[in-house]
Amino acid sequence: MEAIWKQASKLRDQVARQQQAVLKQFYGSDNVFTDETEVKQHQRLEKLYISTRAAKHFQRDIVRGVEGYIVTGSKQVEIGNKLSEDSQKYGTENTCTSGNTLSKAALAHGRARSLMEKERNNLLKALGTQVAEPLRAMVMGAPLEDARHLAQRYDRMRQEAEAQAIEVSKRQNKVRESAGNGELITKLEAAEHKLQELKSNMSILGKEAVAAMGAVEAQQQRLTLQRLIAMVESERAYHQRVLQILDQLEGEMVSERQRIEASPNLPNENVMQPPPSYEEVNGMFGSPRVDELNESIEYFLAEAIQSYRAESEVELALSAGDIVVVRKLSNNGWAEGECKGKAGWFPHAYIEKRNRVLASKVAHIF
């Protein structure tokens, strides 16, 4: 008889395990709860937990990416500022005798580069304060951790209730087998009361956990989207300001290049040679040079056909219509003469020889 009872008990345990396996397949957990509301709440909480965890990892990735971008950008700012200093130093200290066009371009480039690096530095600050810091605060903040702790407490209580439900099931079997044993009935009632209490507490805690996790998820979605938009807006504003700086710089450089290209040059010559040196101006050579053999030493009057802006101390500035006493022509494209009490060199392509000049104009030569 005892062997039959053992065999029956073994069969009952086997059936109970099969029932638990079926429940696990349908409800995702080893439990004996068949309450549809509780099952939905459990599934909802699991989804929220997964969603908030993924959002937290995404926020952490953004923070790490922005921090890396800031470190790299700071190094670029440092290098750009050094380039700006070098350009402005050359533009200030350049003493080239062929003109100051490159000096002007270097100064303009240095100033523009300094402005661009200032804008880049402002962008890096904005990314740090408007993107990285708010997201880092949420990743490390209390709301997310508190909600996760509630979910974990709910999960532990659910496991405890499942274990208690199994205990109740075993005691129910024992009561049926004992044919009305009072002590077993008392223990069964206590176990059922504890199970009911656990279910009630679990339901309340589950609702709190779902509400907390739902609020955190909504905040994560909203804040992360706002910070992404702020990052895009900051970068867009940065690139727009840099584009304005570059447009202005390009305009200045192109204008200067066009001014140079528009200047008349000698036939078959693309670049005007620099004016003669100080020794040439003052006739301080010890012996005649080859190019002096081709120079004219006869003075004549000429009229400036267009304005010329002097770019060094040895050059003579001219305005269209000025009458010049030309004293020397050099075969490198320059002429030396005097106008309005000043003497110097100028491209002879800017003048035309005049056989007759009005007396009123002659009076203004010296």
Tab-separated table of C-alpha atoms in Angstrom, residues 52-224:
chain	number	residue	atom	x	y	z
A	52	THR	CA	14.658	51.989	-20.628
A	53	ARG	CA	17.831	49.928	-20.547
A	54	ALA	CA	18.332	50.381	-24.315
A	55	ALA	CA	17.632	54.127	-24.040
A	56	LYS	CA	20.125	54.408	-21.191
A	57	HIS	CA	22.826	52.722	-23.289
A	58	PHE	CA	22.028	55.019	-26.232
A	59	GLN	CA	22.296	58.104	-24.008
A	60	ARG	CA	25.625	56.822	-22.685
A	61	ASP	CA	26.866	56.307	-26.265
A	62	ILE	CA	25.914	59.883	-27.160
A	63	VAL	CA	27.735	61.242	-24.113
A	64	ARG	CA	30.872	59.263	-24.943
A	65	GLY	CA	30.743	60.344	-28.585
A	66	VAL	CA	30.282	64.021	-27.709
A	67	GLU	CA	33.080	63.894	-25.134
A	68	GLY	CA	35.415	62.344	-27.702
A	69	TYR	CA	34.401	64.976	-30.254
A	70	ILE	CA	35.135	67.724	-27.714
A	71	VAL	CA	38.610	66.340	-26.988
A	72	THR	CA	39.441	66.085	-30.698
A	73	GLY	CA	37.890	69.487	-31.423
A	74	SER	CA	39.924	71.141	-28.654
A	75	LYS	CA	43.102	69.868	-30.293
A	76	GLN	CA	41.922	71.225	-33.649
A	77	VAL	CA	41.240	74.610	-32.037
A	78	GLU	CA	44.772	74.641	-30.662
A	79	ILE	CA	46.284	73.827	-34.067
A	80	GLY	CA	44.033	76.343	-35.853
A	81	ASN	CA	44.984	79.129	-33.444
A	82	LYS	CA	48.673	78.396	-34.065
A	83	LEU	CA	48.076	78.645	-37.817
A	84	SER	CA	46.250	81.936	-37.264
A	85	GLU	CA	49.159	83.331	-35.252
A	86	ASP	CA	51.684	82.285	-37.907
A	87	SER	CA	49.634	83.878	-40.705
A	88	GLN	CA	49.215	87.159	-38.840
A	89	LYS	CA	52.880	87.194	-37.852
A	90	TYR	CA	53.957	86.860	-41.481
A	91	GLY	CA	51.469	89.510	-42.578
A	92	THR	CA	52.794	91.944	-39.978
A	93	GLU	CA	56.506	91.283	-40.340
A	94	ASN	CA	56.742	90.688	-44.114
A	95	THR	CA	59.182	93.072	-45.821
A	96	CYS	CA	58.900	91.821	-49.394
A	97	THR	CA	59.929	94.562	-51.850
A	98	SER	CA	57.588	93.412	-54.637
A	99	GLY	CA	54.425	94.513	-52.843
A	100	ASN	CA	52.235	93.758	-49.857
A	101	THR	CA	49.559	91.634	-51.536
A	102	LEU	CA	50.614	88.441	-49.790
A	103	SER	CA	50.910	90.282	-46.493
A	104	LYS	CA	47.319	91.452	-46.778
A	105	ALA	CA	46.160	87.950	-47.658
A	106	ALA	CA	48.089	86.453	-44.733
A	107	LEU	CA	46.609	88.960	-42.300
A	108	ALA	CA	43.093	88.363	-43.616
A	109	HIS	CA	43.563	84.593	-43.414
A	110	GLY	CA	44.929	84.818	-39.874
A	111	ARG	CA	42.023	86.946	-38.670
A	112	ALA	CA	39.461	84.690	-40.359
A	113	ARG	CA	41.085	81.553	-38.942
A	114	SER	CA	40.988	83.058	-35.460
A	115	LEU	CA	37.266	83.783	-35.818
A	116	MET	CA	36.577	80.252	-37.076
A	117	GLU	CA	38.415	78.677	-34.150
A	118	LYS	CA	36.470	80.904	-31.782
A	119	GLU	CA	33.230	79.612	-33.310
A	120	ARG	CA	34.490	76.021	-33.043
A	121	ASN	CA	35.296	76.571	-29.376
A	122	ASN	CA	31.779	77.939	-28.808
A	123	LEU	CA	30.346	74.831	-30.512
A	124	LEU	CA	32.351	72.528	-28.252
A	125	LYS	CA	31.117	74.381	-25.163
A	126	ALA	CA	27.518	74.134	-26.379
A	127	LEU	CA	27.844	70.392	-27.016
A	128	GLY	CA	29.207	69.928	-23.515
A	129	THR	CA	26.619	71.998	-21.647
A	130	GLN	CA	23.540	71.389	-23.826
A	131	VAL	CA	24.037	67.746	-24.831
A	132	ALA	CA	26.545	65.781	-22.771
A	133	GLU	CA	25.746	67.124	-19.292
A	134	PRO	CA	21.919	66.691	-19.400
A	135	LEU	CA	22.189	63.166	-20.796
A	136	ARG	CA	24.894	62.187	-18.308
A	137	ALA	CA	22.711	63.488	-15.471
A	138	MET	CA	19.812	61.332	-16.616
A	139	VAL	CA	21.947	58.227	-17.068
A	140	MET	CA	23.272	58.617	-13.524
A	141	GLY	CA	20.103	60.164	-12.082
A	142	ALA	CA	17.775	58.890	-9.370
A	143	PRO	CA	14.504	58.519	-11.363
A	144	LEU	CA	15.854	55.755	-13.565
A	145	GLU	CA	17.557	53.909	-10.718
A	146	ASP	CA	14.490	54.200	-8.468
A	147	ALA	CA	12.229	52.838	-11.186
A	148	ARG	CA	14.584	49.948	-11.865
A	149	HIS	CA	14.697	49.124	-8.143
A	150	LEU	CA	10.894	49.035	-8.040
A	151	ALA	CA	10.862	46.664	-11.005
A	152	GLN	CA	13.450	44.432	-9.331
A	153	ARG	CA	11.481	44.393	-6.060
A	154	TYR	CA	8.363	43.448	-7.998
A	155	ASP	CA	10.224	40.618	-9.707
A	156	ARG	CA	11.504	39.253	-6.371
A	157	MET	CA	8.018	39.449	-4.845
A	158	ARG	CA	6.593	37.695	-7.879
A	159	GLN	CA	9.064	34.862	-7.468
A	160	GLU	CA	8.173	34.626	-3.792
A	161	ALA	CA	4.461	34.487	-4.652
A	162	GLU	CA	5.119	31.754	-7.208
A	163	ALA	CA	6.966	29.708	-4.607
A	164	GLN	CA	4.130	30.281	-2.139
A	165	ALA	CA	1.566	29.203	-4.740
A	166	ILE	CA	3.446	25.943	-5.222
A	167	GLU	CA	3.503	25.470	-1.463
A	168	VAL	CA	-0.281	26.013	-1.303
A	169	SER	CA	-0.767	23.482	-4.070
A	170	LYS	CA	1.256	20.878	-2.177
A	171	ARG	CA	-0.672	21.473	1.054
A	172	GLN	CA	-3.972	21.185	-0.802
A	173	ASN	CA	-2.880	17.748	-2.043
A	174	LYS	CA	-1.884	16.704	1.461
A	175	VAL	CA	-5.231	17.840	2.891
A	176	ARG	CA	-7.073	15.828	0.265
A	177	GLU	CA	-4.960	12.792	1.053
A	178	SER	CA	-5.289	13.110	4.861
A	179	ALA	CA	-9.086	13.097	4.820
A	180	GLY	CA	-9.667	16.193	6.973
A	181	ASN	CA	-6.547	16.470	9.154
A	182	GLY	CA	-7.106	19.640	11.219
A	183	GLU	CA	-3.467	20.617	11.534
A	184	LEU	CA	-2.898	20.328	7.788
A	185	ILE	CA	-6.021	22.378	7.141
A	186	THR	CA	-4.763	25.114	9.475
A	187	LYS	CA	-1.387	25.193	7.722
A	188	LEU	CA	-3.136	25.292	4.351
A	189	GLU	CA	-5.260	28.251	5.397
A	190	ALA	CA	-2.161	30.119	6.655
A	191	ALA	CA	-0.355	29.399	3.383
A	192	GLU	CA	-3.349	30.577	1.354
A	193	HIS	CA	-3.606	33.758	3.438
A	194	LYS	CA	0.085	34.485	2.886
A	195	LEU	CA	-0.325	33.848	-0.846
A	196	GLN	CA	-3.271	36.220	-1.036
A	197	GLU	CA	-1.281	38.888	0.825
A	198	LEU	CA	1.675	38.448	-1.525
A	199	LYS	CA	-0.604	38.726	-4.559
A	200	SER	CA	-2.152	41.934	-3.233
A	201	ASN	CA	1.222	43.521	-2.441
A	202	MET	CA	2.613	42.336	-5.740
A	203	SER	CA	-0.266	43.921	-7.654
A	204	ILE	CA	0.250	47.286	-5.895
A	205	LEU	CA	4.015	47.186	-6.372
A	206	GLY	CA	3.600	46.166	-10.023
A	207	LYS	CA	1.398	49.174	-10.710
A	208	GLU	CA	3.903	51.488	-9.039
A	209	ALA	CA	6.781	49.962	-11.006
A	210	VAL	CA	4.915	50.233	-14.319
A	211	ALA	CA	4.025	53.877	-13.612
A	212	ALA	CA	7.596	54.752	-12.624
A	213	MET	CA	9.176	52.932	-15.565
A	214	GLY	CA	6.647	54.467	-17.962
A	215	ALA	CA	7.448	57.971	-16.696
A	216	VAL	CA	11.187	57.332	-17.042
A	217	GLU	CA	10.752	55.956	-20.566
A	218	ALA	CA	8.767	59.026	-21.640
A	219	GLN	CA	11.387	61.334	-20.111
A	220	GLN	CA	14.202	59.413	-21.806
A	221	GLN	CA	12.520	59.660	-25.201
A	222	ARG	CA	11.738	63.350	-24.811
A	223	LEU	CA	15.091	64.445	-23.372
A	224	THR	CA	17.201	62.414	-25.802
